[in-house]
Amino acid sequence: PSQPPNNPPDPPKPPQTRPPRVRSPHLSVSSAEPRRGKTVLRMRGSLGGGVLTSRVRACRRREGGDKMAAMAALGRPLRALGRAVGWRGVQGAPPPPQPPPQPTEDPPTLLESTADYVFVERLLPPTRVPDPPRHPTYPTPSGWTPPRTPPPALPYFIRRSRLHNLPVYPHLVKGNRRLTELRHVEGDIWALERELREFLGGLGVKELEVQVNEVTGSLRLKGHWERELRDWLLQKGF
């Protein structure tokens, strides 16, 4: 049988020895790390921590003392200045008024030109329906009649709606309550209310219930009087 070759054994490795740790009473710094704007020192040795702490505290006291000395040196002249002119005058006195600057040249003049505004007016939406064309006779086939020109000389005035109609509107409230509303009243609305009572009283109405609203310029009459009011207003010239 074959035998494995005889390999010589590996020589023994020499034992690894560490250099002996020498404890020194002096400061021994192993590393320095910046942390939050401060430098943190790591020490080696048993006595290094206490020595480093005392030195760091001494540096901090020295820096704090320098800052306090600088602040005290700055505060002394400020206090002297305050006593000289008065603290209240230094804190709250407004600056002395300065004279307004005098114009050296004539201010430029602005000229407003409306020549091109006609092109803008074509794009603006109309706020009122255009006036209807003139007819040879009135009322028109639709029953429309224009207001009298000039308007009647009365203490009140009734302006027409944007559709050039008399502002008389019938209402039916809660199914069986009939009302007639007259809007766009300008001027003495109470004089109009008295004349309406006289006019409808001549038609056989004994007691007319009228609600006057001066804020909105409107009148509300109990009952449907749309046709009578339209004819009466046309006779007045509205």
C-alpha atoms as a printed R data frame, in Angstrom:
    type eleno elety resid chain resno        x       y       z
1   ATOM     1    CA   PRO     A     1    0.000   0.000   0.000
2   ATOM     2    CA   SER     A     2    1.069   3.492  -0.824
3   ATOM     3    CA   GLN     A     3    2.072   5.703   2.095
4   ATOM     4    CA   PRO     A     4    1.566   9.453   2.227
5   ATOM     5    CA   PRO     A     5    4.692  11.438   1.745
6   ATOM     6    CA   ASN     A     6    6.364  12.537   4.880
7   ATOM     7    CA   ASN     A     7    5.924  16.336   4.998
8   ATOM     8    CA   PRO     A     8    7.981  18.070   7.581
9   ATOM     9    CA   PRO     A     9    5.814  19.727  10.285
10  ATOM    10    CA   ASP     A    10    5.411  23.542  10.351
11  ATOM    11    CA   PRO     A    11    7.799  25.299  12.644
12  ATOM    12    CA   PRO     A    12    6.151  26.582  15.805
13  ATOM    13    CA   LYS     A    13    5.090  30.238  15.718
14  ATOM    14    CA   PRO     A    14    6.644  32.501  18.260
15  ATOM    15    CA   PRO     A    15    4.158  33.729  20.856
16  ATOM    16    CA   GLN     A    16    2.769  37.246  20.206
17  ATOM    17    CA   THR     A    17    3.539  39.595  22.983
18  ATOM    18    CA   ARG     A    18    2.016  43.039  23.553
19  ATOM    19    CA   PRO     A    19    4.069  45.915  24.703
20  ATOM    20    CA   PRO     A    20    3.391  46.606  28.299
21  ATOM    21    CA   ARG     A    21    0.849  49.409  28.979
22  ATOM    22    CA   VAL     A    22    2.499  52.213  30.733
23  ATOM    23    CA   ARG     A    23    0.191  54.208  32.925
24  ATOM    24    CA   SER     A    24    1.273  57.804  32.870
25  ATOM    25    CA   PRO     A    25   -0.062  60.434  35.175
26  ATOM    26    CA   HIS     A    26    0.128  62.965  32.340
27  ATOM    27    CA   LEU     A    27   -2.653  63.870  29.862
28  ATOM    28    CA   SER     A    28   -3.026  61.330  27.047
29  ATOM    29    CA   VAL     A    29   -5.542  62.136  24.277
30  ATOM    30    CA   SER     A    30   -6.595  59.299  21.994
31  ATOM    31    CA   SER     A    31   -9.004  61.085  19.613
32  ATOM    32    CA   ALA     A    32  -10.990  64.292  19.113
33  ATOM    33    CA   GLU     A    33  -14.511  64.395  17.630
34  ATOM    34    CA   PRO     A    34  -16.523  67.509  16.704
35  ATOM    35    CA   ARG     A    35  -20.021  67.284  18.178
36  ATOM    36    CA   ARG     A    36  -22.615  70.126  18.116
37  ATOM    37    CA   GLY     A    37  -20.061  72.840  17.603
38  ATOM    38    CA   LYS     A    38  -17.801  71.564  20.415
39  ATOM    39    CA   THR     A    39  -14.766  69.323  20.440
40  ATOM    40    CA   VAL     A    40  -15.079  66.178  22.533
41  ATOM    41    CA   LEU     A    41  -11.754  64.697  23.578
42  ATOM    42    CA   ARG     A    42  -11.309  61.047  24.442
43  ATOM    43    CA   MET     A    43   -8.569  60.290  26.950
44  ATOM    44    CA   ARG     A    44   -6.396  57.368  27.822
45  ATOM    45    CA   GLY     A    45   -5.050  56.747  31.237
46  ATOM    46    CA   SER     A    46   -6.488  56.843  34.677
47  ATOM    47    CA   LEU     A    47   -5.514  60.391  35.565
48  ATOM    48    CA   GLY     A    48   -6.035  61.976  32.149
49  ATOM    49    CA   GLY     A    49   -9.796  62.543  32.535
50  ATOM    50    CA   GLY     A    50   -9.535  64.715  35.583
51  ATOM    51    CA   VAL     A    51   -6.641  66.757  34.156
52  ATOM    52    CA   LEU     A    52   -8.511  67.334  30.861
53  ATOM    53    CA   THR     A    53  -11.763  68.295  32.590
54  ATOM    54    CA   SER     A    54  -10.010  70.903  34.684
55  ATOM    55    CA   ARG     A    55   -8.213  72.320  31.639
56  ATOM    56    CA   VAL     A    56  -11.424  72.515  29.575
57  ATOM    57    CA   ARG     A    57  -13.227  74.262  32.417
58  ATOM    58    CA   ALA     A    58  -10.372  76.713  32.759
59  ATOM    59    CA   CYS     A    59  -10.583  77.541  29.007
60  ATOM    60    CA   ARG     A    60  -14.328  78.061  29.230
61  ATOM    61    CA   ARG     A    61  -13.985  80.360  32.218
62  ATOM    62    CA   ARG     A    62  -11.326  82.350  30.371
63  ATOM    63    CA   GLU     A    63  -13.554  82.735  27.267
64  ATOM    64    CA   GLY     A    64  -16.567  83.711  29.360
65  ATOM    65    CA   GLY     A    65  -14.520  86.248  31.234
66  ATOM    66    CA   ASP     A    66  -13.335  87.831  27.971
67  ATOM    67    CA   LYS     A    67  -16.918  88.145  26.710
68  ATOM    68    CA   MET     A    68  -18.132  89.683  29.936
69  ATOM    69    CA   ALA     A    69  -15.232  92.141  29.906
70  ATOM    70    CA   ALA     A    70  -16.062  93.179  26.329
71  ATOM    71    CA   MET     A    71  -19.739  93.664  27.202
72  ATOM    72    CA   ALA     A    72  -18.860  95.699  30.273
73  ATOM    73    CA   ALA     A    73  -16.471  97.867  28.242
74  ATOM    74    CA   LEU     A    74  -19.244  98.524  25.677
75  ATOM    75    CA   GLY     A    75  -21.884  99.204  28.307
76  ATOM    76    CA   ARG     A    76  -19.939 101.956  30.074
77  ATOM    77    CA   PRO     A    77  -19.933 104.447  27.148
78  ATOM    78    CA   LEU     A    78  -23.581 103.633  26.361
79  ATOM    79    CA   ARG     A    79  -24.652 104.442  29.901
80  ATOM    80    CA   ALA     A    80  -22.672 107.667  29.795
81  ATOM    81    CA   LEU     A    81  -24.348 108.643  26.520
82  ATOM    82    CA   GLY     A    82  -27.770 107.851  27.968
83  ATOM    83    CA   ARG     A    83  -27.167 110.048  30.998
84  ATOM    84    CA   ALA     A    84  -26.001 112.872  28.758
85  ATOM    85    CA   VAL     A    85  -29.071 113.028  26.487
86  ATOM    86    CA   GLY     A    86  -31.676 111.241  28.606
87  ATOM    87    CA   TRP     A    87  -32.861 107.650  28.206
88  ATOM    88    CA   ARG     A    88  -36.367 108.632  27.176
89  ATOM    89    CA   GLY     A    89  -35.072 110.844  24.387
90  ATOM    90    CA   VAL     A    90  -32.781 108.119  23.074
91  ATOM    91    CA   GLN     A    91  -35.521 105.453  22.965
92  ATOM    92    CA   GLY     A    92  -38.668 107.234  21.800
93  ATOM    93    CA   ALA     A    93  -37.788 110.589  20.232
94  ATOM    94    CA   PRO     A    94  -38.787 110.782  16.567
95  ATOM    95    CA   PRO     A    95  -36.220 111.940  14.069
96  ATOM    96    CA   PRO     A    96  -36.249 115.671  13.338
97  ATOM    97    CA   PRO     A    97  -38.594 116.602  10.485
98  ATOM    98    CA   GLN     A    98  -36.909 117.216   7.199
99  ATOM    99    CA   PRO     A    99  -38.114 119.888   4.794
100 ATOM   100    CA   PRO     A   100  -39.846 118.575   1.675
101 ATOM   101    CA   PRO     A   101  -37.657 118.452  -1.405
102 ATOM   102    CA   GLN     A   102  -38.097 121.370  -3.711
103 ATOM   103    CA   PRO     A   103  -38.925 120.449  -7.309
104 ATOM   104    CA   THR     A   104  -36.183 121.516  -9.611
105 ATOM   105    CA   GLU     A   105  -38.185 121.073 -12.807
106 ATOM   106    CA   ASP     A   106  -41.824 121.210 -13.798
107 ATOM   107    CA   PRO     A   107  -43.609 117.866 -13.224
108 ATOM   108    CA   PRO     A   108  -44.435 115.988 -16.403
109 ATOM   109    CA   THR     A   109  -47.970 116.438 -17.649
110 ATOM   110    CA   LEU     A   110  -50.138 113.455 -18.538
111 ATOM   111    CA   LEU     A   111  -52.443 113.564 -21.498
112 ATOM   112    CA   GLU     A   112  -55.367 111.134 -21.449
113 ATOM   113    CA   SER     A   113  -56.410 110.017 -24.882
114 ATOM   114    CA   THR     A   114  -59.887 108.598 -25.464
115 ATOM   115    CA   ALA     A   115  -59.499 108.105 -29.168
116 ATOM   116    CA   ASP     A   116  -59.016 104.351 -28.862
117 ATOM   117    CA   TYR     A   117  -61.733 103.769 -26.219
118 ATOM   118    CA   VAL     A   118  -64.359 103.264 -28.920
119 ATOM   119    CA   PHE     A   119  -62.736  99.921 -29.670
120 ATOM   120    CA   VAL     A   120  -63.082  98.939 -25.995
121 ATOM   121    CA   GLU     A   121  -66.750  99.918 -25.866
122 ATOM   122    CA   ARG     A   122  -67.534  97.422 -28.600
123 ATOM   123    CA   LEU     A   123  -66.328  94.601 -26.322
124 ATOM   124    CA   LEU     A   124  -68.206  95.675 -23.170
125 ATOM   125    CA   PRO     A   125  -71.575  93.976 -22.585
126 ATOM   126    CA   PRO     A   126  -74.533  96.384 -22.668
127 ATOM   127    CA   THR     A   127  -76.058  97.316 -19.318
128 ATOM   128    CA   ARG     A   128  -79.436  98.223 -20.818
129 ATOM   129    CA   VAL     A   129  -81.536  96.972 -23.671
130 ATOM   130    CA   PRO     A   130  -81.277  99.423 -26.581
131 ATOM   131    CA   ASP     A   131  -84.138 101.828 -27.018
132 ATOM   132    CA   PRO     A   132  -86.869 100.492 -29.309
133 ATOM   133    CA   PRO     A   133  -87.280 102.174 -32.692
134 ATOM   134    CA   ARG     A   134  -89.871 104.882 -33.158
135 ATOM   135    CA   HIS     A   135  -93.294 103.915 -34.430
136 ATOM   136    CA   PRO     A   136  -95.774 106.117 -36.298
137 ATOM   137    CA   THR     A   137  -98.576 105.386 -33.825
138 ATOM   138    CA   TYR     A   138  -98.814 104.197 -30.237
139 ATOM   139    CA   PRO     A   139  -99.534 101.813 -28.644
140 ATOM   140    CA   THR     A   140  -97.598  99.377 -30.783
141 ATOM   141    CA   PRO     A   141  -99.190  96.072 -31.917
142 ATOM   142    CA   SER     A   142  -97.709  94.477 -28.782
143 ATOM   143    CA   GLY     A   143  -99.381  97.089 -26.545
144 ATOM   144    CA   TRP     A   144  -96.194  98.992 -25.605
145 ATOM   145    CA   THR     A   145  -96.233 102.765 -25.089
146 ATOM   146    CA   PRO     A   146  -93.096 104.894 -24.480
147 ATOM   147    CA   PRO     A   147  -92.882 107.277 -21.499
148 ATOM   148    CA   ARG     A   148  -93.712 110.931 -21.941
149 ATOM   149    CA   THR     A   149  -90.895 113.355 -22.688
150 ATOM   150    CA   PRO     A   150  -90.236 115.427 -20.692
151 ATOM   151    CA   PRO     A   151  -91.253 113.438 -17.572
152 ATOM   152    CA   PRO     A   152  -94.163 114.744 -15.504
153 ATOM   153    CA   ALA     A   153  -93.470 117.339 -12.797
154 ATOM   154    CA   LEU     A   154  -94.488 115.272  -9.752
155 ATOM   155    CA   PRO     A   155  -92.862 114.810  -6.308
156 ATOM   156    CA   TYR     A   156  -92.148 111.179  -7.207
157 ATOM   157    CA   PHE     A   157  -90.821 109.358 -10.264
158 ATOM   158    CA   ILE     A   158  -91.267 105.765 -11.422
159 ATOM   159    CA   ARG     A   159  -88.378 104.482 -13.476
160 ATOM   160    CA   ARG     A   160  -89.017 101.793 -16.049
161 ATOM   161    CA   SER     A   161  -87.280  98.427 -16.036
162 ATOM   162    CA   ARG     A   162  -84.309  97.595 -18.220
163 ATOM   163    CA   LEU     A   163  -86.743  96.126 -20.756
164 ATOM   164    CA   HIS     A   164  -88.528  99.533 -20.977
165 ATOM   165    CA   ASN     A   165  -91.663  98.211 -19.284
166 ATOM   166    CA   LEU     A   166  -93.667  99.588 -16.367
167 ATOM   167    CA   PRO     A   167  -92.462  97.951 -13.092
168 ATOM   168    CA   VAL     A   168  -95.841  96.506 -12.055
169 ATOM   169    CA   TYR     A   169  -95.731  92.830 -11.016
170 ATOM   170    CA   PRO     A   170  -98.601  90.635  -9.739
171 ATOM   171    CA   HIS     A   171  -97.823  87.934  -7.142
172 ATOM   172    CA   LEU     A   172  -99.681  84.954  -5.750
173 ATOM   173    CA   VAL     A   173  -98.467  84.163  -2.210
174 ATOM   174    CA   LYS     A   174  -99.278  80.896  -0.408
175 ATOM   175    CA   GLY     A   175 -101.712  79.813  -3.077
176 ATOM   176    CA   ASN     A   176 -104.557  82.274  -2.467
177 ATOM   177    CA   ARG     A   177 -103.090  85.608  -1.353
178 ATOM   178    CA   ARG     A   178 -102.955  88.071  -4.249
179 ATOM   179    CA   LEU     A   179 -100.543  91.010  -4.204
180 ATOM   180    CA   THR     A   180  -99.503  93.689  -6.701
181 ATOM   181    CA   GLU     A   181  -95.984  95.164  -6.407
182 ATOM   182    CA   LEU     A   182  -94.857  98.506  -7.812
183 ATOM   183    CA   ARG     A   183  -91.060  98.932  -7.957
184 ATOM   184    CA   HIS     A   184  -88.457 101.555  -8.938
185 ATOM   185    CA   VAL     A   185  -90.142 104.387  -7.046
186 ATOM   186    CA   GLU     A   186  -87.948 107.462  -6.561
187 ATOM   187    CA   GLY     A   187  -88.758 110.630  -4.637
188 ATOM   188    CA   ASP     A   188  -91.687 111.080  -2.242
189 ATOM   189    CA   ILE     A   189  -93.067 107.535  -1.996
190 ATOM   190    CA   TRP     A   190  -95.700 108.590   0.563
191 ATOM   191    CA   ALA     A   191  -97.243 111.046  -1.894
192 ATOM   192    CA   LEU     A   192  -97.548 108.196  -4.387
193 ATOM   193    CA   GLU     A   193  -99.198 106.036  -1.721
194 ATOM   194    CA   ARG     A   194 -101.833 108.701  -1.009
195 ATOM   195    CA   GLU     A   195 -102.639 109.157  -4.704
196 ATOM   196    CA   LEU     A   196 -102.967 105.377  -5.139
197 ATOM   197    CA   ARG     A   197 -105.470 105.234  -2.281
198 ATOM   198    CA   GLU     A   198 -107.511 108.011  -3.899
199 ATOM   199    CA   PHE     A   199 -107.383 106.359  -7.328
200 ATOM   200    CA   LEU     A   200 -108.394 102.879  -6.136
201 ATOM   201    CA   GLY     A   201 -110.933 104.384  -3.722
202 ATOM   202    CA   GLY     A   202 -112.688 105.868  -6.756
203 ATOM   203    CA   LEU     A   203 -112.939 102.330  -8.182
204 ATOM   204    CA   GLY     A   204 -114.964 101.148  -5.179
205 ATOM   205    CA   VAL     A   205 -112.168  99.920  -2.866
206 ATOM   206    CA   LYS     A   206 -113.221 100.934   0.650
207 ATOM   207    CA   GLU     A   207 -109.998 100.247   2.542
208 ATOM   208    CA   LEU     A   208 -106.799  99.511   0.615
209 ATOM   209    CA   GLU     A   209 -103.974  97.680   2.390
210 ATOM   210    CA   VAL     A   210 -100.618  99.059   1.225
211 ATOM   211    CA   GLN     A   211  -97.135  98.137   2.415
212 ATOM   212    CA   VAL     A   212  -94.544 100.879   1.800
213 ATOM   213    CA   ASN     A   213  -90.809 100.039   1.690
214 ATOM   214    CA   GLU     A   214  -88.709 103.202   1.536
215 ATOM   215    CA   VAL     A   215  -85.397 101.294   1.447
216 ATOM   216    CA   THR     A   216  -86.159  99.322  -1.717
217 ATOM   217    CA   GLY     A   217  -88.482 101.974  -3.198
218 ATOM   218    CA   SER     A   218  -91.442  99.654  -3.673
219 ATOM   219    CA   LEU     A   219  -95.127  99.401  -2.804
220 ATOM   220    CA   ARG     A   220  -97.216  96.276  -2.190
221 ATOM   221    CA   LEU     A   221 -100.989  96.414  -2.597
222 ATOM   222    CA   LYS     A   222 -103.422  93.760  -1.529
223 ATOM   223    CA   GLY     A   223 -105.195  92.326  -4.569
224 ATOM   224    CA   HIS     A   224 -104.457  92.128  -8.278
225 ATOM   225    CA   TRP     A   225 -104.470  95.676  -9.707
226 ATOM   226    CA   GLU     A   226 -101.979  95.213 -12.541
227 ATOM   227    CA   ARG     A   227 -104.176  96.490 -15.414
228 ATOM   228    CA   GLU     A   228 -105.558  99.431 -13.435
229 ATOM   229    CA   LEU     A   229 -102.087 100.513 -12.258
230 ATOM   230    CA   ARG     A   230 -100.609 100.318 -15.776
231 ATOM   231    CA   ASP     A   231 -103.333 102.476 -17.250
232 ATOM   232    CA   TRP     A   232 -103.038 104.972 -14.392
233 ATOM   233    CA   LEU     A   233  -99.240 105.235 -14.742
234 ATOM   234    CA   LEU     A   234  -99.492 105.714 -18.528
235 ATOM   235    CA   GLN     A   235 -101.955 108.571 -17.964
236 ATOM   236    CA   LYS     A   236  -99.452 110.125 -15.542
237 ATOM   237    CA   GLY     A   237  -96.757 109.964 -18.230
238 ATOM   238    CA   PHE     A   238  -94.452 107.264 -16.792
